[in-house]
PDB file of C-alpha atoms in Angstrom:
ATOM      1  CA  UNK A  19     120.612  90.834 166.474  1.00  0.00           C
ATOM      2  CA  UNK A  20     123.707  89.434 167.989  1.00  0.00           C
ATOM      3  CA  UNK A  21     127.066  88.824 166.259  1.00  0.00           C
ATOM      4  CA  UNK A  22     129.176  85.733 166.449  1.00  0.00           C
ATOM      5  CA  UNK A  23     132.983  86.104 167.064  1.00  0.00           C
ATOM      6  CA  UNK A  24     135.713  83.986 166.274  1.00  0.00           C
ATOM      7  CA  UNK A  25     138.643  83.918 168.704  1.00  0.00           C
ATOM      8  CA  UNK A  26     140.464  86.952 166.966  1.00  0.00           C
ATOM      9  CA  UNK A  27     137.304  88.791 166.904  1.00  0.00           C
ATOM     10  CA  UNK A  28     135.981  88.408 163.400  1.00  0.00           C
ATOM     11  CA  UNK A  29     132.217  88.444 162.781  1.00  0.00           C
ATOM     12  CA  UNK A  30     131.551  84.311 161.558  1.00  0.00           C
ATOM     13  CA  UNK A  31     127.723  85.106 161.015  1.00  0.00           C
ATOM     14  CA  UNK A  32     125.175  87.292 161.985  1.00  0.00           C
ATOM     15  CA  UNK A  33     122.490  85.679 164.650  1.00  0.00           C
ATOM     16  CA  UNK A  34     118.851  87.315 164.033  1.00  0.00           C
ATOM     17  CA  UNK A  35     116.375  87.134 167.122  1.00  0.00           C
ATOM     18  CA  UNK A  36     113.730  89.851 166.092  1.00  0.00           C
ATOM     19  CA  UNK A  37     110.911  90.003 163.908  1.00  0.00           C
ATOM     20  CA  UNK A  38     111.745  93.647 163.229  1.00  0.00           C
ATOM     21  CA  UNK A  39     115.669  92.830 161.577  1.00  0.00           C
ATOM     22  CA  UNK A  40     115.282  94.306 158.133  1.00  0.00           C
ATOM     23  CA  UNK A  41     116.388  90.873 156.957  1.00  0.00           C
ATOM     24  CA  UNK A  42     113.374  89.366 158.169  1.00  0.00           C
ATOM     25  CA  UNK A  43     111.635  92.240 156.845  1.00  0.00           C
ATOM     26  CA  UNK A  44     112.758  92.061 153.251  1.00  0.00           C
ATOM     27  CA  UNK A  45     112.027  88.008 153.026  1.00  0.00           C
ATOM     28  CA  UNK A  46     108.899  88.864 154.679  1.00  0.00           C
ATOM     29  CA  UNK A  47     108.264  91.871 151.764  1.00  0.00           C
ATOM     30  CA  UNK A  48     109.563  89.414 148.566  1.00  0.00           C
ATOM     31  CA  UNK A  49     105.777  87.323 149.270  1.00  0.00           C
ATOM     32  CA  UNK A  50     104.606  90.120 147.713  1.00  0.00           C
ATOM     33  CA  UNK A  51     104.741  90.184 143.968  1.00  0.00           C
ATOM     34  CA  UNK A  52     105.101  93.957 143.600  1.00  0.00           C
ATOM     35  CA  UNK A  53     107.985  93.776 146.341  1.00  0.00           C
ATOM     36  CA  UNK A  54     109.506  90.518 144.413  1.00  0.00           C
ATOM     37  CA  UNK A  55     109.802  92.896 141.135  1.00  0.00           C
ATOM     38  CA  UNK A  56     110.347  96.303 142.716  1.00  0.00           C
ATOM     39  CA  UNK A  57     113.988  94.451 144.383  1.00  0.00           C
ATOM     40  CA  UNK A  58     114.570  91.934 141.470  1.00  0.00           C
ATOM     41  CA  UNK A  59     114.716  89.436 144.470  1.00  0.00           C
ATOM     42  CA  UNK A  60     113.014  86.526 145.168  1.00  0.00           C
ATOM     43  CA  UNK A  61     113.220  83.301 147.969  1.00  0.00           C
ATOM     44  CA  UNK A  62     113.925  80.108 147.680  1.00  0.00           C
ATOM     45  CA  UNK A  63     113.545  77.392 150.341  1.00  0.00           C
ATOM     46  CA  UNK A  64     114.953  73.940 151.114  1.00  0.00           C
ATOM     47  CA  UNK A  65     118.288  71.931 151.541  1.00  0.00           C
ATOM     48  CA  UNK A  66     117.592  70.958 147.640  1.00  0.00           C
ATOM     49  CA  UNK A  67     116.608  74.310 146.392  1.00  0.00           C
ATOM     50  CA  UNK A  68     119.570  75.977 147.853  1.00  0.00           C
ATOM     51  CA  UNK A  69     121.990  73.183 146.739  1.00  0.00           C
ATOM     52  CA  UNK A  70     120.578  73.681 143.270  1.00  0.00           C
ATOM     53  CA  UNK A  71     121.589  77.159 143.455  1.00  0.00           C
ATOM     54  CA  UNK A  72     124.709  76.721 144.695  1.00  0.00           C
ATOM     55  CA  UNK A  73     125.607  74.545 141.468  1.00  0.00           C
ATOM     56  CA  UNK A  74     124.648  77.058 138.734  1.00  0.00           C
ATOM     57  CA  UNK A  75     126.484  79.638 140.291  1.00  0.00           C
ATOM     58  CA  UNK A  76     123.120  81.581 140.710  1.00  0.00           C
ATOM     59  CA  UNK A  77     123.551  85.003 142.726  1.00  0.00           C
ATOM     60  CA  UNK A  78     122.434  84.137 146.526  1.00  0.00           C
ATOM     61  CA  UNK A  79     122.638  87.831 148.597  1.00  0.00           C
ATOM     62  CA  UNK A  80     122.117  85.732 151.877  1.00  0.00           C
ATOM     63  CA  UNK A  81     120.915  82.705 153.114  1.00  0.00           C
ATOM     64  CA  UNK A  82     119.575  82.521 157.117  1.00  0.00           C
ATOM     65  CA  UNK A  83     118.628  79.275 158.506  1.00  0.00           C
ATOM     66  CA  UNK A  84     117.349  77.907 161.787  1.00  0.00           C
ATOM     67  CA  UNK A  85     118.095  74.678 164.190  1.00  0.00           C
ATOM     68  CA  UNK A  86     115.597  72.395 161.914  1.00  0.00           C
ATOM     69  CA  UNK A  87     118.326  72.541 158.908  1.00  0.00           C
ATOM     70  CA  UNK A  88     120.485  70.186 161.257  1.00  0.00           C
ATOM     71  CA  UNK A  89     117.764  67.498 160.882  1.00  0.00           C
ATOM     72  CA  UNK A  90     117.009  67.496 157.285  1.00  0.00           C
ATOM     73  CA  UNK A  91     118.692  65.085 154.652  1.00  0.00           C
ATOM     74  CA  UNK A  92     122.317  66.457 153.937  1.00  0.00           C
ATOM     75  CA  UNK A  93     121.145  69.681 156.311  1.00  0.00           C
ATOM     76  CA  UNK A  94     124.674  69.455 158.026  1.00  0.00           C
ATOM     77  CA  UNK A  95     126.553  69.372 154.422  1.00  0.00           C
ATOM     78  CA  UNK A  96     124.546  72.243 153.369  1.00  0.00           C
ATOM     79  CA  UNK A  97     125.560  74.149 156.207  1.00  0.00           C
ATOM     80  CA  UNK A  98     128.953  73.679 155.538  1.00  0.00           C
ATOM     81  CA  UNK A  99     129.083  74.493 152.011  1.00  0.00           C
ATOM     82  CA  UNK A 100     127.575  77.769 152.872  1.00  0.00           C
ATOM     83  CA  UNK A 101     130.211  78.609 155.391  1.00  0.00           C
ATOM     84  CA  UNK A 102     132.940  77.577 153.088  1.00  0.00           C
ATOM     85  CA  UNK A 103     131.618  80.225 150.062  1.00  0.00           C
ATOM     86  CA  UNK A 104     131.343  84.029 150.347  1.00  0.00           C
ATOM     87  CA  UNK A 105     127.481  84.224 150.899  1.00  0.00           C
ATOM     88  CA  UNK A 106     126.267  86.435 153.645  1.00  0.00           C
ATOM     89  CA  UNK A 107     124.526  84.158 156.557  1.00  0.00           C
ATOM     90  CA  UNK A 108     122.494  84.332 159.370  1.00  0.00           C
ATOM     91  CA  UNK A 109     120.744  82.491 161.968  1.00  0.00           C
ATOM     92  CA  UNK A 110     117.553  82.667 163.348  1.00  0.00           C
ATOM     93  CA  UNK A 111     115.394  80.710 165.571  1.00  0.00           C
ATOM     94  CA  UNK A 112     112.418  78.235 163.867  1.00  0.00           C
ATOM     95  CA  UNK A 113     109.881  80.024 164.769  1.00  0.00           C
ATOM     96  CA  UNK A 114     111.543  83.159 163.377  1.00  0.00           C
ATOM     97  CA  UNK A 115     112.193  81.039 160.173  1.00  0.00           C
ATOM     98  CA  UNK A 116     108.284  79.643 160.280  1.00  0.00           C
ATOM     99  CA  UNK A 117     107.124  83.332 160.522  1.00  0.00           C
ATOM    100  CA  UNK A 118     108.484  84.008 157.194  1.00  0.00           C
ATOM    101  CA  UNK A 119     108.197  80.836 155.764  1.00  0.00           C
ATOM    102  CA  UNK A 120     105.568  80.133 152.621  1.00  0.00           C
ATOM    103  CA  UNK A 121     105.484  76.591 153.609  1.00  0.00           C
ATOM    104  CA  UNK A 122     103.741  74.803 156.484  1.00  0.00           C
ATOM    105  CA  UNK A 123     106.466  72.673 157.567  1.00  0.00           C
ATOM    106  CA  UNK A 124     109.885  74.470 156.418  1.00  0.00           C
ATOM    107  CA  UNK A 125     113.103  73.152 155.789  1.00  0.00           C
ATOM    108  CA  UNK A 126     115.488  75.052 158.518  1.00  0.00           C
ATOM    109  CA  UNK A 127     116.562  77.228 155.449  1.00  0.00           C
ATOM    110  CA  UNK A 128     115.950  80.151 153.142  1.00  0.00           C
ATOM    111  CA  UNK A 129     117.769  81.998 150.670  1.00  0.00           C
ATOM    112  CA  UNK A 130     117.673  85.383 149.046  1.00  0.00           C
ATOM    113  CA  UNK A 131     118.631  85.855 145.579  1.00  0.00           C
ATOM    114  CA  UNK A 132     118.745  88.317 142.755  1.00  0.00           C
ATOM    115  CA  UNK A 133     117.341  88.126 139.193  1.00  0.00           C
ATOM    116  CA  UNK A 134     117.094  88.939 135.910  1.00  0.00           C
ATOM    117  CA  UNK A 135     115.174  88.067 132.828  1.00  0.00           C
ATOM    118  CA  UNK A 136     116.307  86.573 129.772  1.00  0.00           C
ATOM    119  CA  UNK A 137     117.009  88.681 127.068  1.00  0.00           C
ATOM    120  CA  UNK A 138     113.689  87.447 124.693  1.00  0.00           C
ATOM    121  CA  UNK A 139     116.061  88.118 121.233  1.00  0.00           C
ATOM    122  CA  UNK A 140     118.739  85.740 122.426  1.00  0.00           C
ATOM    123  CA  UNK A 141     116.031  82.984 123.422  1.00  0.00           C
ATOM    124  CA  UNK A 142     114.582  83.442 120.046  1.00  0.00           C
ATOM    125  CA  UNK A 143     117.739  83.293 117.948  1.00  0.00           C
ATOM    126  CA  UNK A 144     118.733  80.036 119.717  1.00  0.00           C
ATOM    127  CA  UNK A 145     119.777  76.937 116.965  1.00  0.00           C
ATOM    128  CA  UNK A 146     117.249  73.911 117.022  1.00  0.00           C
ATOM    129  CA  UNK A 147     114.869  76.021 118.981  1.00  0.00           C
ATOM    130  CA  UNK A 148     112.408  74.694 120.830  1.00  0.00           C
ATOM    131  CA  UNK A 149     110.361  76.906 123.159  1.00  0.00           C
ATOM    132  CA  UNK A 150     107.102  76.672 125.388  1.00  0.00           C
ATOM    133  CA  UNK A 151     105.284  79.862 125.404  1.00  0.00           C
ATOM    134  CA  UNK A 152     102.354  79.966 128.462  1.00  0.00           C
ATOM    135  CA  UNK A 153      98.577  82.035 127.684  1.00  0.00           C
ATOM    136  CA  UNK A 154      97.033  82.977 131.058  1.00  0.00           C
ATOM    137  CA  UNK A 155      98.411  79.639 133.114  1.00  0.00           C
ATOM    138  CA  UNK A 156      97.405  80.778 136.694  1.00  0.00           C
ATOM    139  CA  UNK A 157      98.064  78.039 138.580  1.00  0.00           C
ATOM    140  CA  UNK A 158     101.398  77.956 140.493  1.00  0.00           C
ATOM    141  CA  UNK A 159     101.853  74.339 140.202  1.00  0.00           C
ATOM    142  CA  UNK A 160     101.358  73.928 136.819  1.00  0.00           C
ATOM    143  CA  UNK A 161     103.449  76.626 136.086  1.00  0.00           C
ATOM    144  CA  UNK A 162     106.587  75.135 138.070  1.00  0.00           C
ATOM    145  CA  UNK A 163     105.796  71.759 137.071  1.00  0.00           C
ATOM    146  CA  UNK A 164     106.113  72.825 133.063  1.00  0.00           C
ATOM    147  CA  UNK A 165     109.493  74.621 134.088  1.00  0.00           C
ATOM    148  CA  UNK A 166     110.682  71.263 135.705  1.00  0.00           C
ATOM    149  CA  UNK A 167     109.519  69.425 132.357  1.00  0.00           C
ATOM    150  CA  UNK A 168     111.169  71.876 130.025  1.00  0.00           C
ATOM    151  CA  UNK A 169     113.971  71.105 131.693  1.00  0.00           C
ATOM    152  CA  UNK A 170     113.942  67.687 131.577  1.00  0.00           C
ATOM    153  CA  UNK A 171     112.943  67.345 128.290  1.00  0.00           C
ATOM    154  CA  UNK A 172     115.028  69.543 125.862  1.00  0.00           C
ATOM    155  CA  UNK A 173     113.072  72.699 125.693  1.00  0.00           C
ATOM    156  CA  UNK A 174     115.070  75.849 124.839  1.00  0.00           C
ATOM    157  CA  UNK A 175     113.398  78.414 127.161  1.00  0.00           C
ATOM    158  CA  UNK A 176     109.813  78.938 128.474  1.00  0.00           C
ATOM    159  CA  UNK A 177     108.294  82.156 127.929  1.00  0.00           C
ATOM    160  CA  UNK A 178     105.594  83.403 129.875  1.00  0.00           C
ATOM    161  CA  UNK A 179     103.203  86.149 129.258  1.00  0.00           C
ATOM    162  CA  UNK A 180     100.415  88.490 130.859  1.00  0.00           C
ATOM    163  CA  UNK A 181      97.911  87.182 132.593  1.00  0.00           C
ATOM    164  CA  UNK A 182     100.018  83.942 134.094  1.00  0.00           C
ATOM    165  CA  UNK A 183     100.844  83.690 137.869  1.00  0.00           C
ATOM    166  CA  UNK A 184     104.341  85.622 138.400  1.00  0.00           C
ATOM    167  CA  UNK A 185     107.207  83.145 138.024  1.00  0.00           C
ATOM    168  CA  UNK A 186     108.713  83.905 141.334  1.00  0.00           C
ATOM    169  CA  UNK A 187     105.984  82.809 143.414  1.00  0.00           C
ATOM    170  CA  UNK A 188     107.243  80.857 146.238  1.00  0.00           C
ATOM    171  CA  UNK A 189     105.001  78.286 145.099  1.00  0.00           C
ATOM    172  CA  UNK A 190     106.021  78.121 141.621  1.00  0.00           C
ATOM    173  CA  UNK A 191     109.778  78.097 142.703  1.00  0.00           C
ATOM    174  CA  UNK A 192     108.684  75.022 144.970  1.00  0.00           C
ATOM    175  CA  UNK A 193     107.334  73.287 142.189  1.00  0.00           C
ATOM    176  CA  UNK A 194     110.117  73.617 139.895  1.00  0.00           C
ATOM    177  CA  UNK A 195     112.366  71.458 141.875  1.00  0.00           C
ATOM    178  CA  UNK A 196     115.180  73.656 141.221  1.00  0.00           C
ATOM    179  CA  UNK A 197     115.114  73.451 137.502  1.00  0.00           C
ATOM    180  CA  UNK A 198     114.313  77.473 137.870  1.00  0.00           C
ATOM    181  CA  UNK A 199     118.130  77.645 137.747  1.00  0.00           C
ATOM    182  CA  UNK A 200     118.876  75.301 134.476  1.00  0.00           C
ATOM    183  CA  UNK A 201     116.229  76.642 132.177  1.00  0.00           C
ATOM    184  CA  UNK A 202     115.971  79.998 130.830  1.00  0.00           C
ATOM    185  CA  UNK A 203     112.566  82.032 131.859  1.00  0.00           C
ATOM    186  CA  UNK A 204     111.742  85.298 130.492  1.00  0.00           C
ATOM    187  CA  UNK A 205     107.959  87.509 130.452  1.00  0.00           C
ATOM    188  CA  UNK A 206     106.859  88.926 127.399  1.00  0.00           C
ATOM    189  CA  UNK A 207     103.669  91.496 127.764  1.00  0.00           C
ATOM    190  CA  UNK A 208     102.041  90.832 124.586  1.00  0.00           C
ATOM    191  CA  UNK A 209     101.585  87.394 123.150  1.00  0.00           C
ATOM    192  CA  UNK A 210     100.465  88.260 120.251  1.00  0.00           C
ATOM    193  CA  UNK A 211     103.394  90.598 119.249  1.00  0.00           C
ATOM    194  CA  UNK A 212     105.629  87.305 120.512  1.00  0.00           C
ATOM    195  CA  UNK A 213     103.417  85.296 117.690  1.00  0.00           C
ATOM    196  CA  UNK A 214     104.839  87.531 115.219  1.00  0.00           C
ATOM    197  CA  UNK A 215     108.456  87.977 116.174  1.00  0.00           C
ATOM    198  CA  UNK A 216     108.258  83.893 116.224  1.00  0.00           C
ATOM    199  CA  UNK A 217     106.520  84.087 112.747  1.00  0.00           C
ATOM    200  CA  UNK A 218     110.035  86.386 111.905  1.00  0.00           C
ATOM    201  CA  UNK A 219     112.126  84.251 113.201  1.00  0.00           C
ATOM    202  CA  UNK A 220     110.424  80.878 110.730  1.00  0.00           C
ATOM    203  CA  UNK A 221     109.802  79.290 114.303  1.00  0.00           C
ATOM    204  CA  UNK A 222     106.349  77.630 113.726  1.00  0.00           C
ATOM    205  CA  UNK A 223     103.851  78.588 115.969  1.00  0.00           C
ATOM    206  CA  UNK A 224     101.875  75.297 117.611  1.00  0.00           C
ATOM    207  CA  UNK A 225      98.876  75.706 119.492  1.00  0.00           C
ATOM    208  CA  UNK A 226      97.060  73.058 121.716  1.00  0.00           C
ATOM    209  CA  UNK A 227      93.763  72.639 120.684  1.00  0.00           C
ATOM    210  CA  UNK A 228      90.862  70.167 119.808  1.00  0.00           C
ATOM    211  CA  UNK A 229      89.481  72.257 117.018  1.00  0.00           C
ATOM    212  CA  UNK A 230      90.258  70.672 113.420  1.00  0.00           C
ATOM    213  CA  UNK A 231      93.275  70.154 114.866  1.00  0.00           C
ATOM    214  CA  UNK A 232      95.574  67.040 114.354  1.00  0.00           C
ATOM    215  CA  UNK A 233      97.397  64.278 116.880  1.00  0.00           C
ATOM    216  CA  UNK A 234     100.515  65.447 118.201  1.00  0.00           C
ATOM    217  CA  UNK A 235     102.384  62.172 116.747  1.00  0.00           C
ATOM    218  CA  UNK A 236     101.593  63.565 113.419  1.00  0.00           C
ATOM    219  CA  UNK A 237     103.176  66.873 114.239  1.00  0.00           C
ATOM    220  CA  UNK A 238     106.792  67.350 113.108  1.00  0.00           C
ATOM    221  CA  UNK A 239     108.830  68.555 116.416  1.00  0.00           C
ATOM    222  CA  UNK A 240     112.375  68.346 114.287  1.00  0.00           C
ATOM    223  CA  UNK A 241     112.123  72.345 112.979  1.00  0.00           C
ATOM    224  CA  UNK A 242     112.026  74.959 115.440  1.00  0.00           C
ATOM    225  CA  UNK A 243     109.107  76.150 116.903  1.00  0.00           C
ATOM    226  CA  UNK A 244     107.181  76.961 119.769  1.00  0.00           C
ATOM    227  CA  UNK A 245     104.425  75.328 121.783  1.00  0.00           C
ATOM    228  CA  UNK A 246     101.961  77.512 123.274  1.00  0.00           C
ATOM    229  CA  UNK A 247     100.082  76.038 126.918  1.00  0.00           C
ATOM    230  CA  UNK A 248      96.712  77.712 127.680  1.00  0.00           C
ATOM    231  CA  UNK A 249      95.214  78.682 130.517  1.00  0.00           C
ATOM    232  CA  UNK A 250      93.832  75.825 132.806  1.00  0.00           C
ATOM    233  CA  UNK A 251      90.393  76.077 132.094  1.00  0.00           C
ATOM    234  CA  UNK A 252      89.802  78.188 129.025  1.00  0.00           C
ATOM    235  CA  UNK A 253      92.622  76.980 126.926  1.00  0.00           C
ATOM    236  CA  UNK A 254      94.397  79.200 124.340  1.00  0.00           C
ATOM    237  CA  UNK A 255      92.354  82.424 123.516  1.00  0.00           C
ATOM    238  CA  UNK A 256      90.726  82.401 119.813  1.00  0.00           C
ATOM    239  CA  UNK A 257      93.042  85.096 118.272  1.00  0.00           C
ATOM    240  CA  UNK A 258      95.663  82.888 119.174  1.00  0.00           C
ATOM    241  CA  UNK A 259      94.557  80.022 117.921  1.00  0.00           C
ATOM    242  CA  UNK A 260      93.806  82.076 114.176  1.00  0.00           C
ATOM    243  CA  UNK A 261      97.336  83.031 114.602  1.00  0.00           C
ATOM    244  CA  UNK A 262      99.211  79.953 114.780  1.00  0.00           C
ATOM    245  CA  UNK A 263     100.832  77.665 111.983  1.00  0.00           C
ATOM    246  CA  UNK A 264      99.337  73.885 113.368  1.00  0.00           C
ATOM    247  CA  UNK A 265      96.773  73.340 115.934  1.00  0.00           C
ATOM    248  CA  UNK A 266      97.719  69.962 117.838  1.00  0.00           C
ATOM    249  CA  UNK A 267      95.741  67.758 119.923  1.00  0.00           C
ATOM    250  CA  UNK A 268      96.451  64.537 122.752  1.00  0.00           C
ATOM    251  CA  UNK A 269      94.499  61.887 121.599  1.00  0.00           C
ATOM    252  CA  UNK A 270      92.802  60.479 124.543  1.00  0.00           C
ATOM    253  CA  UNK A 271      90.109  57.624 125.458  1.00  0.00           C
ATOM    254  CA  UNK A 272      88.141  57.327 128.464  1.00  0.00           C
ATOM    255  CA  UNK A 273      85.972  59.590 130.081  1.00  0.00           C
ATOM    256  CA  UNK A 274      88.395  62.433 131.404  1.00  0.00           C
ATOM    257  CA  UNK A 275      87.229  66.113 128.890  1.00  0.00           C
ATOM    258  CA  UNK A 276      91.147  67.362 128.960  1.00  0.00           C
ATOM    259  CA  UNK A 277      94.442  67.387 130.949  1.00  0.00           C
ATOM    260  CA  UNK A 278      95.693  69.826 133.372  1.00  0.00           C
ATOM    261  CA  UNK A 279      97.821  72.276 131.847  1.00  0.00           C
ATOM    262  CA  UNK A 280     101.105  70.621 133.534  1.00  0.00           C
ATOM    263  CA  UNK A 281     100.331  67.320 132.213  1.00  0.00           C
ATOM    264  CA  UNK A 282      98.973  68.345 128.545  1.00  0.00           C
ATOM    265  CA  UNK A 283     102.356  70.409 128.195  1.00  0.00           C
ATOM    266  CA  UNK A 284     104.517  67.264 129.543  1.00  0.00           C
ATOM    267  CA  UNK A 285     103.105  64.726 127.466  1.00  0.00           C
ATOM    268  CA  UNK A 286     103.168  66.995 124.436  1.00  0.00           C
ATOM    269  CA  UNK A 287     107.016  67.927 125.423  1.00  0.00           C
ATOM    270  CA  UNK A 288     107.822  64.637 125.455  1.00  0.00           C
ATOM    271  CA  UNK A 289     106.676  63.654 122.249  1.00  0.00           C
ATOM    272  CA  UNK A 290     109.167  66.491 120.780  1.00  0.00           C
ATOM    273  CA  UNK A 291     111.521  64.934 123.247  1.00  0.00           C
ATOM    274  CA  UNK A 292     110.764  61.309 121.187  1.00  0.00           C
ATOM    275  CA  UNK A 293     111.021  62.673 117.694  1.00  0.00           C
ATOM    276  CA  UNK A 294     114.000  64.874 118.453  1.00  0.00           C
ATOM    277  CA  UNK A 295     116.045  62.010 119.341  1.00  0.00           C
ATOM    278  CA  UNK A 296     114.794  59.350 117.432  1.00  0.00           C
ATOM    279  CA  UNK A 297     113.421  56.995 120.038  1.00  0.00           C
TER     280      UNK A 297
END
């Protein structure tokens, strides 16, 4: 690990050249689920991931980057915005930076940060609420994708519960397009004890389903409640289902059985989104 001086002799950033730096260690570690929740750290990855960060104020420990950030999009204004703030950096060489990469083709940058769950009472106290609640959704894509629709489309928070993939996979981080850092995430162990502090609350419960259930044009959005996404292939579990005020449904034609998890939750979103608003 060499240091970079300035002409008075003050360190400007750290330069990494060894697999063995405990820096390279730790991103390497945070891959790792366990290690992700054991630190309360997680990566992120990419000029746009990192400038998202850097907007909401979110708490980056360290960034480290290689040559290749000079040769993405806005890679030398990114640089510069780093130097310019109080975030530790480093610099490494590509293949360093591929090493611990969790993408084939990374982005000359990575960046460390801490976190912390939402409080679930806060989230569930919220006026107008509006929350998506996810049953077993294992797919990191779908999982980041809902986040980034959430986002987008006036949910309150997203709550996710045992059984779906971690919410700081790399992967699901990706996917989010940095909306990880606008809309409020929490993990709730048992969904069925959430079911009844939502019942508390008079936030109706609405399930996705195709039994007796009716179109989702026909549900009112306008009170508070919360949708609940199943799992990709399974759907919502049956004591879930019991549990819930309305059952709702996508009316589809064609020859397609059901929607992807992502999608379903989207198109559902939006038609809250529609009634919500009036269009």
């Amino acid at each position: 690990m060499k240091e970079r001086l300035d002409r008075k002799g003050l360190i400007m950033e750290v330069e990494i050249t060894s697999t063995s730096n405990k820096v390279i260690k730790e991103i390497k570690s945070l891959h790792r689920k366990r290690d992700r929740w054991n630190k309360r750290r997680f990566f992120i990855e990419g000029v746009k991931s990192l400038d998202e960060a850097l907007k909401t104020s979110s708490d980056i420990l360290y960034i480290i980057y290689g040559p290749s950030l000079f040769d993405m999009d806005n890679g030398h204004e990114m640089y510069n915005k780093i130097v310019e703030s109080d975030i530790d950096i480093y610099k490494t060489t590509d293949k360093i930076l591929k090493d611990i990469s969790d993408t084939e083709n990374p982005q000359g940058i990575i960046g460390v940060l801490s976190f912390q769950m939402e409080e679930l009472h806060h989230l569930l106290n919220i006026e107008d609420n509006f929350i998506i609640v996810l049953d077993k959704v294992q797919d990191p894509g779908n999982l980041g994708t809902i986040i980034r629709s959430a986002d987008a489309l006036g949910a309150k928070s997203v709550i996710v519960t045992k059984g779906c993939v971690d919410i700081f996979n790399p992967k699901v981080i990706r996917s989010t397009m940095g909306s990880i850092f606008h809309m409020p995430v929490t993990y709730c162990e048992d969904i069925m004890e959430l079911i009844v502090k939502l019942k508390k609350k008079d936030i109706n419960v609405i399930t996705t389903s195709f039994r007796e259930s009716i179109p989702c044009y026909e549900m009112d959005f306008n009170r508070d409640f919360a949708l609940i996404i199943g799992n990709e292939s399974k759907g919502v579990s049956m004591d879930i289902i019991e549990s819930s005020d309305y059952l709702v449904k996508i009316p589809m034609i064609g020859d397609a059985e059901s929607l992807n998890a992502a999608m379903a939750s989207s198109i559902l979103m939006y038609e809250a989104f529609r009634q919500r608003h009036n269009f």
